[in-house]
Amino acid sequence: MKIGTPKEVFEGEARVAMTPESALQLQKLGYECLIEAGAGKAAGFTDAAYKEAGVKVVRGAANLWKESDVITKVRPPTKTEERRLTKGKTLISFYFPGQNEELMELAADKGATVIAMDMVPRISRAQKMDALSSMANIAGYRAVIEAGNNFGRFFTGQVTAAGKVPPAKVLVVGAGVAGLAAIGTAVSLGAIVYAFDVRPEVAEQIESMGAEFVFLDFEDEVQDGAATGGYAAPSSPEFREKQLEKFRELAPDMDIVITTALIPGRDAPKLWTKDMVEMMKPGSVIVDLAAERGGNCDLTVPDEKVVSKNGVTIIGYTDFPSRMATQSSTLYANNIRHMMDDLTPEKDGKIVHDMEDDVIRSATVVYEGKITFPPPPLKVQAIAAQPKKEAPKELTAEEKRAQELAEFKAATRQQVGMLAAGGLLMLLIGAYAPASFMAHFIVFALSCFIGFQVIWNVSHALHTPLMAVTNAISGIVILGALLQVGSSNWLVVILATVSILIATINIVGGFLVTRRMLAMFQKS
């Protein structure tokens, strides 16, 4: 079978769905690769590079669509392109079936099969095909770069001979793939980053990246991402009011705001209102990654950069991935290559469209002339539901006293039992052991007890717990050796002297090592 990639006809689109590298991998699956002349030029891939990779360069989109059995694209097809589909052909591209019912019907009438890359489920096995995440990752990174290009200061704080520059404060609204990419980029540039998301389970991810999670004082439960495939669910009116109230509190302090909030199948929620823009400082920047679906900011104009009356720049570009076309094309082409890998189990260049496979079924919106959208629910959850943790019960004063009394009685019983057992053991030993043995045994017991107590009670601020244990053992050795150093036997005196020397070196060395360790954490 032949896989062909036409040149994107959407105005300003620079990406391409096949790269020379992905073509080599597709050929290993048994496919013949075709590409329209000039399709990869805007992304930095020349026709010569494709020819070198064994790809046939076809002149004219109509010829390419006619020759190809499988067509791979980035943007959804136009009606003209859709009419070029014929029975038995397969189209793989972003398709957004919920908003393109007419295109689905047209493809069904043609008897074709359509795989929507935007419908790949967000489960572990499908991550390699998750084109939405690939493009969102690039969009989040690029959003910070665009913000920096329009921001009049450094991201990181600096102290120079000419004066002090405070670090920029960045707020990221929505911590999905794009949001996390924006957080990582802004943190790496030295900004102070705050992030908000309606899903509480992402707080740990945000904080692990060096940003501060913005918490809301809201008592009602918020639906987690498990029920929505990892996406945010629509919020209640009460939650939304609390959310906007918090954003109004943050607005005057923020230098850069990056909004990424989207709910599948809905217009972008309005989260940054006109009055919040008016609260921001002149020179501040808002980058709205949801501009294509209406924008999260009231003043966003899709595909344009506007400046508010108070000097706030609002960026509403909808082509962030296309502004990094080489990187975007590489990742997207890899997503498609992995999809083709799953569609070609025998690696013989023939598609086996297994509609029992969760990933393939979810992504297929038209199959052999029949509309199959929407897909059935997944057999497994996209994200495992987080176990609910029960809050610890608050004890009353009476319950606390009862608990402490029970613990005290248990500890007393344990100590009395150990003393009784020890006393009984000593009596048994004294009854049968010779007097000379008992003298040495009492010295040994006193050495253990006194040496351990003396060294162990040294504050851990002066040595580490590990050193405390080794020093306690050395203290026992020294005490025992001191009691034996006055012996009349010269061999015992020598051994006792050596023991004192070695144990002293161990204790002194332990304190010196600890001192140096503690000095590492002290400011000079």
Short mmCIF file of C-alpha atoms in Angstrom, two decimals:
data_model
loop_
_atom_site.label_atom_id
_atom_site.label_comp_id
_atom_site.label_asym_id
_atom_site.label_seq_id
_atom_site.Cartn_x
_atom_site.Cartn_y
_atom_site.Cartn_z
CA MET A 1 0.00 0.00 0.00
CA LYS A 2 1.03 3.61 -0.59
CA ILE A 3 1.05 6.33 2.07
CA GLY A 4 0.87 9.88 0.72
CA THR A 5 1.18 13.26 2.42
CA PRO A 6 -0.15 16.36 0.62
CA LYS A 7 0.90 19.94 1.24
CA GLU A 8 -1.27 21.65 3.89
CA VAL A 9 -3.68 24.12 2.29
CA PHE A 10 -4.73 25.88 5.52
CA GLU A 11 -3.38 29.43 5.42
CA GLY A 12 -0.22 29.81 7.51
CA GLU A 13 0.11 26.10 8.31
CA ALA A 14 3.79 25.13 8.09
CA ARG A 15 3.66 21.60 9.49
CA VAL A 16 3.83 18.41 7.45
CA ALA A 17 2.57 14.94 8.41
CA MET A 18 5.58 13.00 7.07
CA THR A 19 9.28 13.64 7.59
CA PRO A 20 12.20 11.87 5.91
CA GLU A 21 12.92 10.09 9.20
CA SER A 22 9.32 8.88 9.69
CA ALA A 23 9.22 7.79 6.02
CA LEU A 24 12.14 5.44 6.63
CA GLN A 25 10.23 3.84 9.52
CA LEU A 26 7.05 3.54 7.44
CA GLN A 27 9.00 1.80 4.68
CA LYS A 28 10.20 -0.76 7.24
CA LEU A 29 6.52 -1.52 7.83
CA GLY A 30 6.22 -2.42 4.16
CA TYR A 31 4.65 0.80 2.83
CA GLU A 32 5.63 2.89 -0.17
CA CYS A 33 5.81 6.60 0.74
CA LEU A 34 4.72 9.53 -1.43
CA ILE A 35 4.77 13.27 -0.76
CA GLU A 36 3.54 16.30 -2.66
CA ALA A 37 6.32 18.49 -4.02
CA GLY A 38 7.12 21.31 -1.58
CA ALA A 39 4.99 19.86 1.24
CA GLY A 40 7.84 19.93 3.76
CA LYS A 41 9.57 23.13 2.66
CA ALA A 42 7.99 25.37 5.34
CA ALA A 43 9.02 22.87 8.02
CA GLY A 44 12.61 22.71 6.80
CA PHE A 45 12.40 19.41 4.88
CA THR A 46 13.44 19.66 1.23
CA ASP A 47 12.23 17.45 -1.61
CA ALA A 48 15.82 16.26 -2.00
CA ALA A 49 15.83 15.02 1.61
CA TYR A 50 12.65 13.04 0.94
CA LYS A 51 14.09 11.53 -2.24
CA GLU A 52 17.20 10.53 -0.32
CA ALA A 53 14.95 8.73 2.19
CA GLY A 54 13.29 6.78 -0.64
CA VAL A 55 10.10 8.86 -0.84
CA LYS A 56 8.47 9.48 -4.21
CA VAL A 57 7.84 13.20 -4.79
CA VAL A 58 4.54 13.74 -6.63
CA ARG A 59 3.61 16.97 -8.39
CA GLY A 60 0.10 18.21 -7.68
CA ALA A 61 -2.25 17.41 -4.81
CA ALA A 62 -4.83 15.72 -7.04
CA ASN A 63 -2.24 13.23 -8.33
CA LEU A 64 -1.06 12.45 -4.81
CA TRP A 65 -4.59 11.80 -3.51
CA LYS A 66 -5.26 9.59 -6.53
CA GLU A 67 -2.11 7.48 -6.13
CA SER A 68 -2.25 7.03 -2.35
CA ASP A 69 -4.14 4.36 -0.42
CA VAL A 70 -3.53 6.12 2.91
CA ILE A 71 -3.44 9.92 3.19
CA THR A 72 -1.82 11.55 6.21
CA LYS A 73 -2.48 15.20 7.01
CA VAL A 74 -2.15 17.69 9.87
CA ARG A 75 -5.22 19.90 9.57
CA PRO A 76 -8.76 18.58 8.92
CA PRO A 77 -9.39 18.23 5.18
CA THR A 78 -11.29 20.86 3.25
CA LYS A 79 -14.44 19.82 1.36
CA THR A 80 -12.41 19.80 -1.86
CA GLU A 81 -9.85 17.43 -0.31
CA GLU A 82 -12.58 15.26 1.21
CA ARG A 83 -14.19 14.77 -2.22
CA ARG A 84 -10.90 13.26 -3.41
CA LEU A 85 -11.42 10.33 -1.06
CA THR A 86 -12.65 7.16 -2.73
CA LYS A 87 -13.87 3.80 -1.48
CA GLY A 88 -11.20 1.88 0.37
CA LYS A 89 -8.95 4.87 1.07
CA THR A 90 -7.93 5.80 4.62
CA LEU A 91 -7.44 9.36 5.85
CA ILE A 92 -5.40 10.05 9.03
CA SER A 93 -5.36 13.61 10.37
CA PHE A 94 -6.67 15.92 13.04
CA TYR A 95 -10.41 15.86 12.35
CA PHE A 96 -12.37 17.20 15.34
CA PRO A 97 -15.45 15.10 14.51
CA GLY A 98 -17.69 16.83 17.04
CA GLN A 99 -17.42 20.04 15.03
CA ASN A 100 -17.22 18.49 11.54
CA GLU A 101 -20.33 16.37 11.09
CA GLU A 102 -20.68 17.42 7.46
CA LEU A 103 -17.15 16.17 6.68
CA MET A 104 -17.91 12.83 8.36
CA GLU A 105 -21.05 12.38 6.28
CA LEU A 106 -19.15 13.21 3.12
CA ALA A 107 -16.43 10.66 3.96
CA ALA A 108 -19.08 8.05 4.74
CA ASP A 109 -20.78 8.68 1.38
CA LYS A 110 -17.44 8.08 -0.31
CA GLY A 111 -17.01 4.73 1.47
CA ALA A 112 -13.70 5.81 3.03
CA THR A 113 -12.19 5.30 6.49
CA VAL A 114 -11.16 8.25 8.66
CA ILE A 115 -8.86 8.08 11.70
CA ALA A 116 -8.90 11.24 13.82
CA MET A 117 -5.60 11.79 15.64
CA ASP A 118 -7.39 14.11 18.07
CA MET A 119 -9.56 11.18 19.22
CA VAL A 120 -6.68 8.96 20.39
CA PRO A 121 -7.57 8.05 24.00
CA ARG A 122 -5.31 9.20 26.80
CA ILE A 123 -4.29 5.81 28.14
CA SER A 124 -0.75 4.58 28.78
CA ARG A 125 -0.59 2.33 25.71
CA ALA A 126 -1.62 5.16 23.41
CA GLN A 127 0.81 7.82 24.63
CA LYS A 128 3.09 7.28 21.63
CA MET A 129 0.13 8.20 19.35
CA ASP A 130 -1.20 11.11 21.43
CA ALA A 131 -0.79 13.90 18.89
CA LEU A 132 -2.83 16.37 20.96
CA SER A 133 -0.31 16.07 23.79
CA SER A 134 2.62 16.39 21.39
CA MET A 135 1.28 19.62 19.96
CA ALA A 136 0.14 20.95 23.36
CA ASN A 137 3.64 20.40 24.73
CA ILE A 138 5.07 22.58 21.95
CA ALA A 139 2.32 25.19 22.36
CA GLY A 140 3.04 25.53 26.09
CA TYR A 141 6.74 26.02 25.46
CA ARG A 142 6.16 28.49 22.64
CA ALA A 143 3.64 30.45 24.72
CA VAL A 144 6.37 31.32 27.23
CA ILE A 145 8.76 32.29 24.43
CA GLU A 146 6.11 34.57 22.88
CA ALA A 147 5.39 36.07 26.30
CA GLY A 148 9.09 36.77 26.84
CA ASN A 149 9.33 38.35 23.41
CA ASN A 150 6.60 40.83 24.36
CA PHE A 151 7.64 41.32 28.00
CA GLY A 152 9.90 44.27 28.76
CA ARG A 153 12.04 42.65 31.45
CA PHE A 154 14.07 39.60 32.40
CA PHE A 155 12.29 36.51 33.63
CA THR A 156 14.91 35.89 36.30
CA GLY A 157 15.75 38.39 39.02
CA GLN A 158 19.13 40.09 38.81
CA VAL A 159 21.24 42.39 40.94
CA THR A 160 23.55 44.52 38.81
CA ALA A 161 25.66 47.63 39.27
CA ALA A 162 22.93 49.53 37.42
CA GLY A 163 20.19 48.40 39.78
CA LYS A 164 18.08 45.49 40.96
CA VAL A 165 15.69 43.65 38.60
CA PRO A 166 12.90 41.67 40.32
CA PRO A 167 11.94 38.26 38.87
CA ALA A 168 8.86 38.06 36.68
CA LYS A 169 5.73 36.54 38.18
CA VAL A 170 3.96 34.08 35.89
CA LEU A 171 0.50 32.56 36.39
CA VAL A 172 -0.42 29.47 34.37
CA VAL A 173 -4.15 28.70 34.34
CA GLY A 174 -4.74 25.04 33.52
CA ALA A 175 -2.10 22.40 34.22
CA GLY A 176 -2.67 20.01 31.35
CA VAL A 177 0.13 19.09 28.94
CA ALA A 178 0.43 22.66 27.60
CA GLY A 179 0.24 24.14 31.09
CA LEU A 180 2.94 21.85 32.49
CA ALA A 181 5.19 22.64 29.51
CA ALA A 182 4.68 26.36 30.15
CA ILE A 183 5.43 25.90 33.86
CA GLY A 184 8.65 24.02 33.13
CA THR A 185 9.83 26.63 30.63
CA ALA A 186 9.01 29.62 32.85
CA VAL A 187 10.67 28.03 35.90
CA SER A 188 13.81 27.23 33.88
CA LEU A 189 13.99 30.88 32.79
CA GLY A 190 14.00 31.96 36.44
CA ALA A 191 10.47 33.31 36.89
CA ILE A 192 8.35 32.92 40.00
CA VAL A 193 5.58 30.66 38.72
CA TYR A 194 2.08 30.12 40.10
CA ALA A 195 -0.32 27.60 38.60
CA PHE A 196 -4.00 26.81 38.97
CA ASP A 197 -6.09 23.83 37.90
CA VAL A 198 -9.56 22.62 38.84
CA ARG A 199 -8.17 19.10 39.28
CA PRO A 200 -6.59 18.85 42.74
CA GLU A 201 -4.64 15.73 41.77
CA VAL A 202 -2.22 17.82 39.64
CA ALA A 203 -1.04 19.93 42.61
CA GLU A 204 1.82 17.52 43.30
CA GLN A 205 2.98 17.65 39.66
CA ILE A 206 2.96 21.45 39.70
CA GLU A 207 4.93 21.70 42.94
CA SER A 208 7.45 19.07 41.79
CA MET A 209 8.28 21.34 38.84
CA GLY A 210 9.11 24.26 41.10
CA ALA A 211 5.84 26.21 40.80
CA GLU A 212 3.36 27.12 43.52
CA PHE A 213 -0.12 25.63 43.28
CA VAL A 214 -2.92 28.15 43.81
CA PHE A 215 -5.44 26.61 46.19
CA LEU A 216 -9.06 27.70 46.49
CA ASP A 217 -10.94 27.87 49.78
CA PHE A 218 -13.80 25.75 48.46
CA GLU A 219 -15.43 23.04 50.54
CA ASP A 220 -17.46 21.14 47.90
CA GLU A 221 -15.78 18.24 46.10
CA VAL A 222 -14.33 18.84 42.65
CA GLN A 223 -14.56 16.02 40.12
CA ASP A 224 -11.16 14.51 39.46
CA GLY A 225 -9.61 13.72 36.11
CA ALA A 226 -10.40 10.02 36.20
CA ALA A 227 -14.00 10.57 35.19
CA THR A 228 -13.12 12.81 32.23
CA GLY A 229 -10.19 11.01 30.65
CA GLY A 230 -7.63 13.32 32.20
CA TYR A 231 -9.36 16.52 31.11
CA ALA A 232 -10.92 19.11 33.37
CA ALA A 233 -14.66 18.79 33.94
CA PRO A 234 -17.09 21.74 33.81
CA SER A 235 -17.17 23.61 37.13
CA SER A 236 -20.19 24.58 39.19
CA PRO A 237 -21.26 28.27 39.29
CA GLU A 238 -20.19 28.48 42.95
CA PHE A 239 -16.73 27.11 42.15
CA ARG A 240 -16.41 29.48 39.19
CA GLU A 241 -17.17 32.50 41.41
CA LYS A 242 -14.52 31.43 43.91
CA GLN A 243 -12.12 30.89 41.02
CA LEU A 244 -12.67 34.37 39.56
CA GLU A 245 -12.40 35.89 43.03
CA LYS A 246 -8.97 34.29 43.44
CA PHE A 247 -7.84 35.45 40.00
CA ARG A 248 -8.89 39.03 40.82
CA GLU A 249 -6.74 38.79 43.93
CA LEU A 250 -3.72 37.62 41.88
CA ALA A 251 -4.16 39.88 38.81
CA PRO A 252 -2.40 43.04 40.12
CA ASP A 253 0.77 41.07 41.00
CA MET A 254 1.12 38.99 37.83
CA ASP A 255 3.44 40.05 35.00
CA ILE A 256 2.55 37.19 32.63
CA VAL A 257 -0.62 35.10 32.49
CA ILE A 258 -0.82 31.98 30.30
CA THR A 259 -4.28 30.43 29.98
CA THR A 260 -4.72 26.89 28.65
CA ALA A 261 -8.16 25.88 29.93
CA LEU A 262 -10.24 23.85 27.46
CA ILE A 263 -13.07 21.35 27.91
CA PRO A 264 -13.52 18.83 25.05
CA GLY A 265 -16.50 19.64 22.84
CA ARG A 266 -17.17 23.04 24.44
CA ASP A 267 -16.18 26.64 23.94
CA ALA A 268 -13.29 27.84 26.09
CA PRO A 269 -14.46 29.01 29.55
CA LYS A 270 -13.98 32.72 30.29
CA LEU A 271 -11.53 32.82 33.18
CA TRP A 272 -9.68 36.13 32.73
CA THR A 273 -12.29 38.87 32.55
CA LYS A 274 -11.97 42.44 31.32
CA ASP A 275 -11.76 43.86 34.85
CA MET A 276 -8.84 41.51 35.62
CA VAL A 277 -6.98 42.83 32.58
CA GLU A 278 -7.59 46.37 33.82
CA MET A 279 -6.08 45.43 37.22
CA MET A 280 -2.80 44.27 35.64
CA LYS A 281 0.27 46.48 35.38
CA PRO A 282 1.17 48.20 32.09
CA GLY A 283 3.59 46.03 30.12
CA SER A 284 2.07 42.78 31.38
CA VAL A 285 1.38 39.98 28.90
CA ILE A 286 -1.50 37.49 28.50
CA VAL A 287 -1.03 34.48 26.22
CA ASP A 288 -4.32 32.73 25.49
CA LEU A 289 -3.76 29.18 24.24
CA ALA A 290 -7.52 28.63 24.05
CA ALA A 291 -7.99 31.40 21.44
CA GLU A 292 -9.08 28.94 18.74
CA ARG A 293 -12.15 28.04 20.83
CA GLY A 294 -13.05 31.62 21.79
CA GLY A 295 -10.31 32.22 24.34
CA ASN A 296 -10.15 32.21 28.14
CA CYS A 297 -9.71 36.00 28.19
CA ASP A 298 -12.55 38.41 27.40
CA LEU A 299 -10.28 40.59 25.24
CA THR A 300 -8.67 37.81 23.19
CA VAL A 301 -8.88 38.20 19.41
CA PRO A 302 -8.08 34.90 17.62
CA ASP A 303 -4.90 35.00 15.48
CA GLU A 304 -4.07 38.53 16.62
CA LYS A 305 -2.00 40.37 19.19
CA VAL A 306 -3.84 43.29 20.80
CA VAL A 307 -2.93 45.84 23.46
CA SER A 308 -5.51 46.91 26.04
CA LYS A 309 -6.11 50.52 27.06
CA ASN A 310 -3.93 50.08 30.14
CA GLY A 311 -1.02 48.65 28.15
CA VAL A 312 -1.52 44.89 28.62
CA THR A 313 -0.57 42.77 25.59
CA ILE A 314 -3.02 39.94 24.81
CA ILE A 315 -1.70 37.27 22.41
CA GLY A 316 -4.35 35.13 20.74
CA TYR A 317 -2.32 33.20 18.17
CA THR A 318 -3.81 29.85 17.20
CA ASP A 319 -0.75 28.46 15.42
CA PHE A 320 1.81 28.04 18.19
CA PRO A 321 2.88 24.51 17.07
CA SER A 322 3.17 25.74 13.49
CA ARG A 323 5.55 28.48 14.66
CA MET A 324 7.95 25.65 15.53
CA ALA A 325 7.19 23.66 12.40
CA THR A 326 10.29 21.46 12.29
CA GLN A 327 9.84 20.20 15.85
CA SER A 328 6.06 19.89 15.53
CA SER A 329 6.27 17.98 12.25
CA THR A 330 8.83 15.57 13.70
CA LEU A 331 6.66 14.74 16.71
CA TYR A 332 3.40 14.55 14.74
CA ALA A 333 4.97 12.35 12.05
CA ASN A 334 6.18 10.03 14.81
CA ASN A 335 2.64 9.90 16.26
CA ILE A 336 1.30 8.83 12.85
CA ARG A 337 4.12 6.34 12.37
CA HIS A 338 3.21 4.69 15.69
CA MET A 339 -0.46 4.60 14.63
CA MET A 340 0.54 2.87 11.39
CA ASP A 341 2.65 0.46 13.42
CA ASP A 342 -0.47 -0.63 15.36
CA LEU A 343 -2.48 -0.81 12.12
CA THR A 344 0.15 -3.08 10.52
CA PRO A 345 0.68 -6.00 12.93
CA GLU A 346 2.34 -8.21 10.30
CA LYS A 347 4.69 -5.42 9.06
CA ASP A 348 3.70 -6.37 5.50
CA GLY A 349 2.43 -3.02 4.25
CA LYS A 350 -1.24 -3.97 4.70
CA ILE A 351 -3.64 -2.30 7.12
CA VAL A 352 -5.50 -4.54 9.56
CA HIS A 353 -8.22 -2.30 11.04
CA ASP A 354 -8.99 -4.05 14.34
CA MET A 355 -12.15 -2.39 15.68
CA GLU A 356 -11.80 -4.45 18.89
CA ASP A 357 -8.66 -2.53 19.77
CA ASP A 358 -9.50 0.30 22.20
CA VAL A 359 -7.10 2.79 20.64
CA ILE A 360 -7.97 2.13 17.01
CA ARG A 361 -11.71 2.02 17.72
CA SER A 362 -11.66 5.31 19.65
CA ALA A 363 -9.70 7.11 16.93
CA THR A 364 -11.82 5.76 14.03
CA VAL A 365 -14.68 8.16 13.27
CA VAL A 366 -15.67 6.71 9.87
CA TYR A 367 -15.12 3.05 9.00
CA GLU A 368 -15.74 1.65 5.51
CA GLY A 369 -18.49 4.17 4.79
CA LYS A 370 -20.15 4.11 8.22
CA ILE A 371 -19.92 6.85 10.83
CA THR A 372 -18.59 5.34 14.07
CA PHE A 373 -18.40 8.53 16.12
CA PRO A 374 -18.81 8.85 19.07
CA PRO A 375 -16.81 5.83 20.24
CA PRO A 376 -18.02 3.55 23.04
CA PRO A 377 -16.62 4.06 26.56
CA LEU A 378 -13.14 2.66 27.11
CA LYS A 379 -12.83 -0.73 28.76
CA VAL A 380 -10.27 0.79 31.13
CA GLN A 381 -10.26 4.20 32.72
CA ALA A 382 -7.97 6.74 31.15
CA ILE A 383 -6.64 7.66 34.58
CA ALA A 384 -6.97 5.50 37.66
CA ALA A 385 -9.33 7.04 40.16
CA GLN A 386 -7.52 8.35 43.17
CA PRO A 387 -8.47 6.55 46.39
CA LYS A 388 -10.34 8.78 48.78
CA LYS A 389 -8.47 9.31 52.02
CA GLU A 390 -10.47 9.50 55.18
CA ALA A 391 -9.68 12.53 57.30
CA PRO A 392 -8.17 11.58 60.69
CA LYS A 393 -10.71 11.70 63.47
CA GLU A 394 -10.25 14.63 65.85
CA LEU A 395 -10.07 13.28 69.41
CA THR A 396 -11.79 15.03 72.31
CA ALA A 397 -9.85 16.00 75.47
CA GLU A 398 -11.26 12.99 77.36
CA GLU A 399 -10.33 10.62 74.51
CA LYS A 400 -6.78 12.03 74.39
CA ARG A 401 -6.35 11.55 78.16
CA ALA A 402 -7.69 7.99 77.91
CA GLN A 403 -5.33 7.26 75.00
CA GLU A 404 -2.31 8.67 76.88
CA LEU A 405 -3.22 6.67 80.01
CA ALA A 406 -3.51 3.45 77.98
CA GLU A 407 -0.12 4.10 76.35
CA PHE A 408 1.46 4.81 79.76
CA LYS A 409 0.08 1.58 81.25
CA ALA A 410 1.31 -0.42 78.26
CA ALA A 411 4.81 1.10 78.51
CA THR A 412 4.89 0.45 82.30
CA ARG A 413 3.90 -3.19 81.83
CA GLN A 414 6.62 -3.61 79.22
CA GLN A 415 9.33 -2.03 81.42
CA VAL A 416 8.33 -4.02 84.54
CA GLY A 417 8.31 -7.22 82.50
CA MET A 418 11.78 -6.54 81.09
CA LEU A 419 13.19 -5.70 84.57
CA ALA A 420 11.65 -8.84 86.07
CA ALA A 421 13.05 -10.99 83.26
CA GLY A 422 16.47 -9.35 83.60
CA GLY A 423 16.51 -9.78 87.39
CA LEU A 424 15.52 -13.43 87.08
CA LEU A 425 18.30 -13.97 84.51
CA MET A 426 20.87 -12.35 86.84
CA LEU A 427 19.76 -14.57 89.75
CA LEU A 428 20.13 -17.70 87.61
CA ILE A 429 23.59 -16.64 86.44
CA GLY A 430 24.67 -15.73 90.02
CA ALA A 431 23.47 -19.09 91.33
CA TYR A 432 25.62 -21.15 88.95
CA ALA A 433 28.46 -18.92 87.68
CA PRO A 434 31.82 -18.57 89.52
CA ALA A 435 32.57 -15.37 91.47
CA SER A 436 35.33 -14.27 89.03
CA PHE A 437 32.87 -14.41 86.12
CA MET A 438 30.30 -12.34 88.00
CA ALA A 439 32.85 -9.58 88.67
CA HIS A 440 33.59 -9.29 84.97
CA PHE A 441 29.92 -9.59 84.03
CA ILE A 442 28.94 -6.70 86.36
CA VAL A 443 31.69 -4.53 84.79
CA PHE A 444 30.38 -5.40 81.34
CA ALA A 445 26.78 -4.57 82.25
CA LEU A 446 27.73 -1.23 83.86
CA SER A 447 29.90 -0.34 80.84
CA CYS A 448 27.01 -0.98 78.45
CA PHE A 449 24.51 0.98 80.50
CA ILE A 450 26.63 3.99 81.47
CA GLY A 451 28.48 4.27 78.13
CA PHE A 452 25.26 4.14 76.14
CA GLN A 453 23.48 6.70 78.34
CA VAL A 454 26.38 9.17 78.35
CA ILE A 455 26.91 9.19 74.57
CA TRP A 456 23.32 8.70 73.38
CA ASN A 457 22.08 11.69 75.36
CA VAL A 458 24.35 14.04 73.39
CA SER A 459 22.11 16.29 71.28
CA HIS A 460 21.78 15.27 67.63
CA ALA A 461 22.55 18.86 66.73
CA LEU A 462 26.18 17.96 67.58
CA HIS A 463 26.31 14.70 65.63
CA THR A 464 24.21 12.65 63.26
CA PRO A 465 22.08 9.68 64.46
CA LEU A 466 24.50 7.26 62.78
CA MET A 467 27.43 8.83 64.63
CA ALA A 468 25.41 8.65 67.86
CA VAL A 469 25.17 4.87 67.60
CA THR A 470 28.86 4.36 66.75
CA ASN A 471 29.94 6.78 69.49
CA ALA A 472 27.73 4.97 72.02
CA ILE A 473 29.43 1.68 71.17
CA SER A 474 32.84 3.33 71.42
CA GLY A 475 31.84 4.79 74.81
CA ILE A 476 31.05 1.31 76.07
CA VAL A 477 34.47 0.09 74.89
CA ILE A 478 36.29 3.00 76.62
CA LEU A 479 34.48 2.51 79.93
CA GLY A 480 35.20 -1.21 79.96
CA ALA A 481 38.86 -0.63 79.03
CA LEU A 482 39.32 2.00 81.78
CA LEU A 483 38.16 -0.48 84.38
CA GLN A 484 40.71 -3.00 83.13
CA VAL A 485 43.70 -0.71 82.53
CA GLY A 486 44.85 -1.06 86.18
CA SER A 487 45.07 -4.86 85.93
CA SER A 488 48.22 -6.65 87.17
CA ASN A 489 48.39 -8.63 83.93
CA TRP A 490 50.57 -6.73 81.40
CA LEU A 491 48.69 -8.26 78.41
CA VAL A 492 45.34 -6.94 79.75
CA VAL A 493 46.90 -3.48 80.28
CA ILE A 494 48.20 -3.38 76.67
CA LEU A 495 44.86 -4.49 75.22
CA ALA A 496 42.95 -2.00 77.38
CA THR A 497 45.30 0.85 76.33
CA VAL A 498 44.90 -0.02 72.63
CA SER A 499 41.10 -0.22 73.05
CA ILE A 500 40.99 3.23 74.70
CA LEU A 501 43.15 4.72 71.91
CA ILE A 502 41.09 3.28 69.03
CA ALA A 503 37.72 4.09 70.61
CA THR A 504 38.85 7.66 71.37
CA ILE A 505 39.94 8.13 67.76
CA ASN A 506 36.54 6.87 66.63
CA ILE A 507 34.60 9.28 68.89
CA VAL A 508 36.74 12.34 68.14
CA GLY A 509 36.75 11.55 64.42
CA GLY A 510 32.98 11.13 64.46
CA PHE A 511 32.48 14.57 65.96
CA LEU A 512 34.94 16.14 63.49
CA VAL A 513 33.19 14.55 60.48
CA THR A 514 29.81 15.71 61.80
CA ARG A 515 31.17 19.22 62.33
CA ARG A 516 32.28 19.39 58.70
CA MET A 517 28.93 18.05 57.51
CA LEU A 518 27.04 20.67 59.51
CA ALA A 519 29.36 23.39 58.20
CA MET A 520 28.16 22.63 54.67
CA PHE A 521 24.73 23.97 55.61
CA GLN A 522 25.95 27.13 57.35
CA LYS A 523 26.26 30.52 55.71
CA SER A 524 29.73 31.99 56.06
#
